[in-house]
CSV table of N, CA and C in Angstrom, one decimal:
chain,number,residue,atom,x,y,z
A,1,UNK,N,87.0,97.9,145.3
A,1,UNK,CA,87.6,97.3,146.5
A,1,UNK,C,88.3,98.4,147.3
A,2,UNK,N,88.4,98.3,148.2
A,2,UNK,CA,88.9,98.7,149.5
A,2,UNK,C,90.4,99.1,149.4
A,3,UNK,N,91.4,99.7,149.7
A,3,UNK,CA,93.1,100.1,149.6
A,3,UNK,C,92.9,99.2,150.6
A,4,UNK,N,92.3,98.6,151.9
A,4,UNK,CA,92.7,97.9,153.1
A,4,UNK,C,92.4,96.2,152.4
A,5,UNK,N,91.3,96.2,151.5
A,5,UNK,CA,91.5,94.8,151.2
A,5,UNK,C,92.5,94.2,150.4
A,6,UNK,N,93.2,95.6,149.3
A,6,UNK,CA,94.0,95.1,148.3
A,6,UNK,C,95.0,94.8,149.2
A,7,UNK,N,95.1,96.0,150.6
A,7,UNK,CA,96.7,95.8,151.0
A,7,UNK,C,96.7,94.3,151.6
A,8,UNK,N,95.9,93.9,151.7
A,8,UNK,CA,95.3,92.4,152.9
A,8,UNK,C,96.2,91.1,151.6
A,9,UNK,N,95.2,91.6,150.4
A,9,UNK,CA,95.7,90.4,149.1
A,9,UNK,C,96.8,91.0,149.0
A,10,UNK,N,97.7,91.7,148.7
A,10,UNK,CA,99.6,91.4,148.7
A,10,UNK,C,99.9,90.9,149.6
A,11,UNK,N,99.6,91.2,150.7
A,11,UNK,CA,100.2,90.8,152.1
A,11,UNK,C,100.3,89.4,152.0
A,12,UNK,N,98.8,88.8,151.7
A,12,UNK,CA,99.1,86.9,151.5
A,12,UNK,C,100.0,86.7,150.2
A,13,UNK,N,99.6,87.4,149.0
A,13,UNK,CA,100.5,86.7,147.9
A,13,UNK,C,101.6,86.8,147.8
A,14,UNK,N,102.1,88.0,149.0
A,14,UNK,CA,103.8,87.8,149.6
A,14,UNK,C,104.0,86.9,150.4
A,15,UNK,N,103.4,86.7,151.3
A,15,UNK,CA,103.6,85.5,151.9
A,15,UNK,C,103.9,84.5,151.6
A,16,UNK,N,102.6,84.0,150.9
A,16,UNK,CA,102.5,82.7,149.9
A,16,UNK,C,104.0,82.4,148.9
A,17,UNK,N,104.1,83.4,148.3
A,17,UNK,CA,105.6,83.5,147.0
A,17,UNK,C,106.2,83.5,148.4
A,18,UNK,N,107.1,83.7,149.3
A,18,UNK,CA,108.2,83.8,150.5
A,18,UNK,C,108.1,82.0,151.1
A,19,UNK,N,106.9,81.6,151.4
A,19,UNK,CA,106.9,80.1,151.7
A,19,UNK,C,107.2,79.0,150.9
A,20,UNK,N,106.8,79.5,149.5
A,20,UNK,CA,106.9,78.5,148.2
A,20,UNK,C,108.4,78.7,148.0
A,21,UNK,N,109.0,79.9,147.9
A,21,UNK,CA,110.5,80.3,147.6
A,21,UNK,C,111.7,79.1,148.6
A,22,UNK,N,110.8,79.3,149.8
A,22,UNK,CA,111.9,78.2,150.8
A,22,UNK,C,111.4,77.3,151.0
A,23,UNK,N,110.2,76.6,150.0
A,23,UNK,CA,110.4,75.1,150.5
A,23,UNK,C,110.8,74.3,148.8
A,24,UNK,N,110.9,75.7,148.1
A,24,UNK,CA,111.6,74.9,146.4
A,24,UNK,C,113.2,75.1,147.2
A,25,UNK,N,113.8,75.8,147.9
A,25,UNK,CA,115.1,75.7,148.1
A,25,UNK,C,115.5,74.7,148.9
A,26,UNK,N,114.8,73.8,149.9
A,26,UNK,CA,114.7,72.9,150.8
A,26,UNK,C,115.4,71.6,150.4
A,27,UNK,N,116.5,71.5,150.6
A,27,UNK,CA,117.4,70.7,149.9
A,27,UNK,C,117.2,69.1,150.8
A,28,UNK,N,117.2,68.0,150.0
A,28,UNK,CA,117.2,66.6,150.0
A,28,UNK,C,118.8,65.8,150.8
A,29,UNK,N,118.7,64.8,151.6
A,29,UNK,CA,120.0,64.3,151.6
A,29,UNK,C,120.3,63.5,150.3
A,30,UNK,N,121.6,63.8,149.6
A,30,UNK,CA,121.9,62.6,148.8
A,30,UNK,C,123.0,62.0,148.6
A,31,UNK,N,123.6,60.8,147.7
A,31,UNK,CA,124.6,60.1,148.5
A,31,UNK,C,126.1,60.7,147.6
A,32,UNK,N,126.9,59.6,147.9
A,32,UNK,CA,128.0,60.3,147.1
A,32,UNK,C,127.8,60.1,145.6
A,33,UNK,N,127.3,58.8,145.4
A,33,UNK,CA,126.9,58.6,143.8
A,33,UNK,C,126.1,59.8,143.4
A,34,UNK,N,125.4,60.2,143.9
A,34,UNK,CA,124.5,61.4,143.3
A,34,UNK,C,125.4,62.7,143.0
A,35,UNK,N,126.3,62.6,144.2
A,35,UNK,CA,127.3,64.1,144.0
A,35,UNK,C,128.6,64.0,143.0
A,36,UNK,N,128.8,62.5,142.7
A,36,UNK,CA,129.8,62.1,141.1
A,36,UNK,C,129.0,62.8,139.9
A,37,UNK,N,127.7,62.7,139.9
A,37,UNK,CA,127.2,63.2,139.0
A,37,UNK,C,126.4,64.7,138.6
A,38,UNK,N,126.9,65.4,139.3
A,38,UNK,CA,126.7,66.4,139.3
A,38,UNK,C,128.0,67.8,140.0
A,39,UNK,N,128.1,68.7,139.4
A,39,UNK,CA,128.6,70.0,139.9
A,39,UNK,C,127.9,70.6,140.5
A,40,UNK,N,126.7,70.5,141.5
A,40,UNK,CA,126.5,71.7,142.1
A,40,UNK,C,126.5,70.8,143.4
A,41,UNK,N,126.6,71.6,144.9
A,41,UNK,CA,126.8,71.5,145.9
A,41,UNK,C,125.6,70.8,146.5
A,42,UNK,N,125.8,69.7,147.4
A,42,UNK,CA,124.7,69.0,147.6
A,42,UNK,C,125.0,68.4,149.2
A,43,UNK,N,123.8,67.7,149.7
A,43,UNK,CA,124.1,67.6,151.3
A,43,UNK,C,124.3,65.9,151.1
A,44,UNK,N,125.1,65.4,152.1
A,44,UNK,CA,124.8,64.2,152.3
A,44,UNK,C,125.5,63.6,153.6
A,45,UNK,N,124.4,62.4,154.1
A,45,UNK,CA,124.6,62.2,155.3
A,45,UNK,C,125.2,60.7,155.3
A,46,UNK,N,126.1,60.6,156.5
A,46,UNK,CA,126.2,59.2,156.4
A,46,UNK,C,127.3,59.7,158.1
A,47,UNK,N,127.7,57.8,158.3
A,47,UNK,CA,129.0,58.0,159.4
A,47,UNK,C,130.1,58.0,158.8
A,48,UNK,N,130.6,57.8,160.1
A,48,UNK,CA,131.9,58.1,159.8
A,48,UNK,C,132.8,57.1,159.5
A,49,UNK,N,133.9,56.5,159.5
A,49,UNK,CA,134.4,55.4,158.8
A,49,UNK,C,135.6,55.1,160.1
A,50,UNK,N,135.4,54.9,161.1
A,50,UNK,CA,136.1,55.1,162.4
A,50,UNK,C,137.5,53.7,162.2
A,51,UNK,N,137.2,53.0,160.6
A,51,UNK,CA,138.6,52.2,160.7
A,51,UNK,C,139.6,52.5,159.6
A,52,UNK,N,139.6,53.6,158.7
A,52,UNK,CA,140.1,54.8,158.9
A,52,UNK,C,140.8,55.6,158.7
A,53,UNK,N,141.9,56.4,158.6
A,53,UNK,CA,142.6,57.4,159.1
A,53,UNK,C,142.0,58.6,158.9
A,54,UNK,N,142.2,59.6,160.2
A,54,UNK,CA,141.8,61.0,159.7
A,54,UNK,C,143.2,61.7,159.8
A,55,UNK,N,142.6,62.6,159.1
A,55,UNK,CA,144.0,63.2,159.1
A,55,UNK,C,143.9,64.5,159.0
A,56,UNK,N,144.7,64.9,160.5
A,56,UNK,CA,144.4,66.5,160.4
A,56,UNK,C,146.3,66.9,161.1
A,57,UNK,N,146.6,67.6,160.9
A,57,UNK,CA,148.0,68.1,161.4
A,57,UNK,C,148.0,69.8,161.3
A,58,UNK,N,148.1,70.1,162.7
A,58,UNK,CA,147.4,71.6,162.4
A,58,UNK,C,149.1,72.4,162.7
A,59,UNK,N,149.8,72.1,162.5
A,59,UNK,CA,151.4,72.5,162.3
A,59,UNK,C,151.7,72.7,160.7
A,60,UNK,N,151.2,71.9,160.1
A,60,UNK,CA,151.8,72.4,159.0
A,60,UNK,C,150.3,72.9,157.9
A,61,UNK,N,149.2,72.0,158.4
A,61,UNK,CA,148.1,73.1,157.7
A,61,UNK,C,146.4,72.7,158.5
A,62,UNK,N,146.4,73.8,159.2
A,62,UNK,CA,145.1,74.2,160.1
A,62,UNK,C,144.2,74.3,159.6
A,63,UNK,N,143.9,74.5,157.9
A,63,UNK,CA,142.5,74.2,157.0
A,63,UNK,C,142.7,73.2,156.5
A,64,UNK,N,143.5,72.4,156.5
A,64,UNK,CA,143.1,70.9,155.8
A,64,UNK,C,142.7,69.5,156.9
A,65,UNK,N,141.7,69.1,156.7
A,65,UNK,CA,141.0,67.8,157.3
A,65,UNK,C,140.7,67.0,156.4
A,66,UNK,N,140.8,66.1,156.4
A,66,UNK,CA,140.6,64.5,155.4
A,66,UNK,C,140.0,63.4,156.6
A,67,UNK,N,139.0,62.6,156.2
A,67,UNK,CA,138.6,61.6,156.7
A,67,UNK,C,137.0,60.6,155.7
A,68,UNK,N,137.0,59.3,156.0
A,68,UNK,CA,136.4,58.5,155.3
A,68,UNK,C,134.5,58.7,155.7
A,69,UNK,N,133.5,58.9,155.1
A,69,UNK,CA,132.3,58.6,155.2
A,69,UNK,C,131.6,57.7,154.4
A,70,UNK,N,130.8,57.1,155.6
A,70,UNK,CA,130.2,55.8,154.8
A,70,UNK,C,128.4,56.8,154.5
A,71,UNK,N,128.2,56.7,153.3
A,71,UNK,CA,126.7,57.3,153.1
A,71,UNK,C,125.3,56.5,153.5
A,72,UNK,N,124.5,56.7,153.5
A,72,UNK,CA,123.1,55.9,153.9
A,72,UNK,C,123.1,54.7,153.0
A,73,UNK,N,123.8,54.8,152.0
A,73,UNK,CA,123.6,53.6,150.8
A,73,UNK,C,124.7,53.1,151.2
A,74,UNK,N,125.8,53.0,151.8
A,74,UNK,CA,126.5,52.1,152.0
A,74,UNK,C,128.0,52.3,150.9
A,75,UNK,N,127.9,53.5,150.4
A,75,UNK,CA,129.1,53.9,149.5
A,75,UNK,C,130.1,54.5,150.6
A,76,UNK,N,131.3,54.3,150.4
A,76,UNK,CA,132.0,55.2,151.0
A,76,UNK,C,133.0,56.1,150.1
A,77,UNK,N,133.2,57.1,150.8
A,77,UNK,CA,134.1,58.5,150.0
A,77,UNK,C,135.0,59.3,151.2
A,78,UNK,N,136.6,59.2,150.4
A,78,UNK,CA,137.0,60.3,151.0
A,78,UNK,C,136.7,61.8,151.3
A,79,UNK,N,136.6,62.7,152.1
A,79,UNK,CA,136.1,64.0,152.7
A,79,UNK,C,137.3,64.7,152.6
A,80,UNK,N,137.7,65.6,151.9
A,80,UNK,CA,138.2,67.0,152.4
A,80,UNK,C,137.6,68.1,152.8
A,81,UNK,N,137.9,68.7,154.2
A,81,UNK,CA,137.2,69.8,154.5
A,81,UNK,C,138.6,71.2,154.6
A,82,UNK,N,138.2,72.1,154.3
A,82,UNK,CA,139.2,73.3,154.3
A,82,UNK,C,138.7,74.4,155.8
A,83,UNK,N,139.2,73.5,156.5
A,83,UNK,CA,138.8,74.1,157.8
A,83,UNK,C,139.6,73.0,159.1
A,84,UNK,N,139.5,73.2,160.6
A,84,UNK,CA,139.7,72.8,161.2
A,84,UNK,C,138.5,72.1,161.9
A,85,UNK,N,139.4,70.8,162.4
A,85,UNK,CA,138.5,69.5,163.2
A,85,UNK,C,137.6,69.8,163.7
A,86,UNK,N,136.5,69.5,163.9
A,86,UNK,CA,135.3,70.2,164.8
A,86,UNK,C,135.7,69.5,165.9
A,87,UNK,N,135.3,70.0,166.8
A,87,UNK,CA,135.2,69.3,168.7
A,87,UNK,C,134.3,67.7,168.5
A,88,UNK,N,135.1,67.0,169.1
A,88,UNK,CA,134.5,66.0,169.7
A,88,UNK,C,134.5,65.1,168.1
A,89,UNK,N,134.7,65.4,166.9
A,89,UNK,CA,134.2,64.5,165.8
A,89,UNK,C,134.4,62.9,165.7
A,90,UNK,N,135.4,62.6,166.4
A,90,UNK,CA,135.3,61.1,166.1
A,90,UNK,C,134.2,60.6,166.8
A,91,UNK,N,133.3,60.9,168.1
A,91,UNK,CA,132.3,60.7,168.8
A,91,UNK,C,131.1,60.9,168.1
A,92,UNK,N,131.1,61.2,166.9
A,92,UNK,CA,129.8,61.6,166.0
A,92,UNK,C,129.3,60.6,166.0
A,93,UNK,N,128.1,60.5,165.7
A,93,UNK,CA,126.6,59.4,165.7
A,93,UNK,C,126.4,59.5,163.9
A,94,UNK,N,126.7,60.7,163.4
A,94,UNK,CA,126.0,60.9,161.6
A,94,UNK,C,126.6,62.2,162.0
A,95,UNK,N,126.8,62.2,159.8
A,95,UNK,CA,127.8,63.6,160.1
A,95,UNK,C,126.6,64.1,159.0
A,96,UNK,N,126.7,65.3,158.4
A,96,UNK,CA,126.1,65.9,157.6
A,96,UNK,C,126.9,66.9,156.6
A,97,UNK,N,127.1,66.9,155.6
A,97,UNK,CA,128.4,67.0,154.7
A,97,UNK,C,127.6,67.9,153.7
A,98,UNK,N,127.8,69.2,153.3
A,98,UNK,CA,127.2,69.9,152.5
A,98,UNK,C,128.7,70.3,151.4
A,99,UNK,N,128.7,69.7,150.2
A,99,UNK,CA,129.6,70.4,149.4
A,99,UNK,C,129.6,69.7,147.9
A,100,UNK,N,130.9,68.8,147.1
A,100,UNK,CA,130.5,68.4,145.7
A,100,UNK,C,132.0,68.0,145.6
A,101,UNK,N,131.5,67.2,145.0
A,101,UNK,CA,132.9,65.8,144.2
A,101,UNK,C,133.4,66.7,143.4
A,102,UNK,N,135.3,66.5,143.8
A,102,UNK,CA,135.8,66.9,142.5
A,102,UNK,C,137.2,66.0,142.7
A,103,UNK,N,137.0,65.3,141.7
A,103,UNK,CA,137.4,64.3,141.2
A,103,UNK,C,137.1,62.8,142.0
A,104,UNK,N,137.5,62.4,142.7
A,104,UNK,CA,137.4,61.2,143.5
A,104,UNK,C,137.2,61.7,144.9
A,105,UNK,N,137.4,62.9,145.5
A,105,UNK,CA,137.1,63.4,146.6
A,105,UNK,C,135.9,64.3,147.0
A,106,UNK,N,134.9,63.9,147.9
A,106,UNK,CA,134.3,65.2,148.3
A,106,UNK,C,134.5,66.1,149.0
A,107,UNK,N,134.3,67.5,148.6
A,107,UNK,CA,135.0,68.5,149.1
A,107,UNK,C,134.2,69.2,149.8
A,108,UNK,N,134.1,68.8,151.2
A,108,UNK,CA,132.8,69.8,152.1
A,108,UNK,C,132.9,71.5,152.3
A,109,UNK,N,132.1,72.2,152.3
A,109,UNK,CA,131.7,73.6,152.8
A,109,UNK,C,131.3,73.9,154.2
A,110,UNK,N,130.7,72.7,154.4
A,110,UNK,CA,130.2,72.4,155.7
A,110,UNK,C,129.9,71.1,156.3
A,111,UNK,N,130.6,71.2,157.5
A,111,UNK,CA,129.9,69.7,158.5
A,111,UNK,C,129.1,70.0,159.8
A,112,UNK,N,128.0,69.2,159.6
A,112,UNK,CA,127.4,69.4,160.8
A,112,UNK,C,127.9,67.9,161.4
A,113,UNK,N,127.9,67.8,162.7
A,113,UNK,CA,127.9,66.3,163.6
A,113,UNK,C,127.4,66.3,164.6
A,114,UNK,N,126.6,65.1,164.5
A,114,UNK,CA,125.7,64.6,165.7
A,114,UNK,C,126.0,64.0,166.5
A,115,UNK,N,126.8,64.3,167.7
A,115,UNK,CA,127.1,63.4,168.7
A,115,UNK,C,126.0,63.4,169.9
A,116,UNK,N,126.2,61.8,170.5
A,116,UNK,CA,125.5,61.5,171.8
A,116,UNK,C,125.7,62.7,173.0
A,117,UNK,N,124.7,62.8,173.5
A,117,UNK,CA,125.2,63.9,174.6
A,117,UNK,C,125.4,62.8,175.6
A,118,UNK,N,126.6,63.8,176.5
A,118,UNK,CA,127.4,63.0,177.7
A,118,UNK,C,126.4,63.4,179.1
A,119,UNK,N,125.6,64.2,179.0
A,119,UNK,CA,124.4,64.4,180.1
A,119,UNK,C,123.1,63.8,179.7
A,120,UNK,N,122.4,63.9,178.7
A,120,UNK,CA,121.2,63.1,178.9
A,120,UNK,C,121.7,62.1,177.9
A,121,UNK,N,120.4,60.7,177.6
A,121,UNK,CA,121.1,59.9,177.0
A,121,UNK,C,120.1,60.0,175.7
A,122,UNK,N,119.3,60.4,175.8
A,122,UNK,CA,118.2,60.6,175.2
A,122,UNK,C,118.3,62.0,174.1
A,123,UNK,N,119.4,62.7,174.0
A,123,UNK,CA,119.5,63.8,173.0
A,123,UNK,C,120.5,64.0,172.5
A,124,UNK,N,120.9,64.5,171.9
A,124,UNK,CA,122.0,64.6,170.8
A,124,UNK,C,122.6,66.2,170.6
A,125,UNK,N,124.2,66.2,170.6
A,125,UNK,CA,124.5,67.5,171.1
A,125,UNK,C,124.6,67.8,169.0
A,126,UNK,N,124.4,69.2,168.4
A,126,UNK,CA,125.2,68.9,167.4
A,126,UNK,C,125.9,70.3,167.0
A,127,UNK,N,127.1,70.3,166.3
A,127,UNK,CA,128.5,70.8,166.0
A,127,UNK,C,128.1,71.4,164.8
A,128,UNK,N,128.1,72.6,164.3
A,128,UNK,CA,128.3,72.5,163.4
A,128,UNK,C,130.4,73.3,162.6
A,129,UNK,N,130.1,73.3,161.7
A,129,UNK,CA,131.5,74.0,160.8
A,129,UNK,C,131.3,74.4,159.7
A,130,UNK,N,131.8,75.5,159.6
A,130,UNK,CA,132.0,75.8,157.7
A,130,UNK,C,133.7,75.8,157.2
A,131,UNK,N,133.8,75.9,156.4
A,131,UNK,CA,135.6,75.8,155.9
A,131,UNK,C,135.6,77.0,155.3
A,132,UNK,N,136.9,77.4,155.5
A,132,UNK,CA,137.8,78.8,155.3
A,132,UNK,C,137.2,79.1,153.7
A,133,UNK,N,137.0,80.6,153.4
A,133,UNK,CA,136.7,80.8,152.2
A,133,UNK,C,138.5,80.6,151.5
A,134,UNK,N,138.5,80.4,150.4
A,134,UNK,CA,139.8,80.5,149.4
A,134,UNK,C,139.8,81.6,148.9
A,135,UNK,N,141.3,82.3,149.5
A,135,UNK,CA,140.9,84.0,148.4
A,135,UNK,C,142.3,83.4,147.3
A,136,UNK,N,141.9,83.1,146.6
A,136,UNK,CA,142.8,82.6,145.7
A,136,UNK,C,143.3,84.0,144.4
């Protein structure tokens, strides 16, 4: 064979392994029941729980946010996020919650939110956040 054909076959079977690699990483939405049962970090979608309290008080601590989401299945769970409120969040349409239960609470890493745009009616603006690393 050829050095130009062999370089041709790495070229795809890097490829190929680099596509397979990101769609085994391609993570699933799942609900809170699923994130009770497990320690690793997981995504899940649902709204927001607008009857309520959120609770953010950025005087006495600017990384802590607390507020209720209802998941796709209809469970609801308190949210701690270690970061500050995102813009516009009570106006969210579906939030997207990347993080893992510990103990009775989910503790996000990340929120994304989908809010209605105020210019067209037909698209959706979205927010995202990550929360403060802990240098503990």
């Amino acid at each position: 064979m050829k050095k130009s054909s062999i370089l041709g076959l790495v070229v795809i079977a890097t490829a190929i392994a680099v596509i397979i690699s990101l769609y085994s990483k391609a993570s699933t939405y799942s609900s809170f029941s699923d994130a009770k049962k497990t320690e690793s970090e997981l995504r899940v979608i649902g709204k927001l729980d607008k009857q309520k309290e959120l609770y953010y008080d950025a005087a006495k601590d600017a990384n802590y946010f607390s507020f209720y989401v209802k998941d796709n299945k209809g469970e609801e769970c308190k949210v701690v996020f270690a970061g500050t409120k995102p813009q516009d969040f009570e106006h969210s349409e579906q939030i997207v919650l990347t993080g893992q239960m510990i103990g009775n609470e989910f503790h996000a890493s990340h929120i994304l939110t989908k809010c209605p745009s105020k210019y067209t009616p037909d698209k959706i603006d979205v927010t995202a956040a990550k929360a403060k690393s802990a240098n503990i």
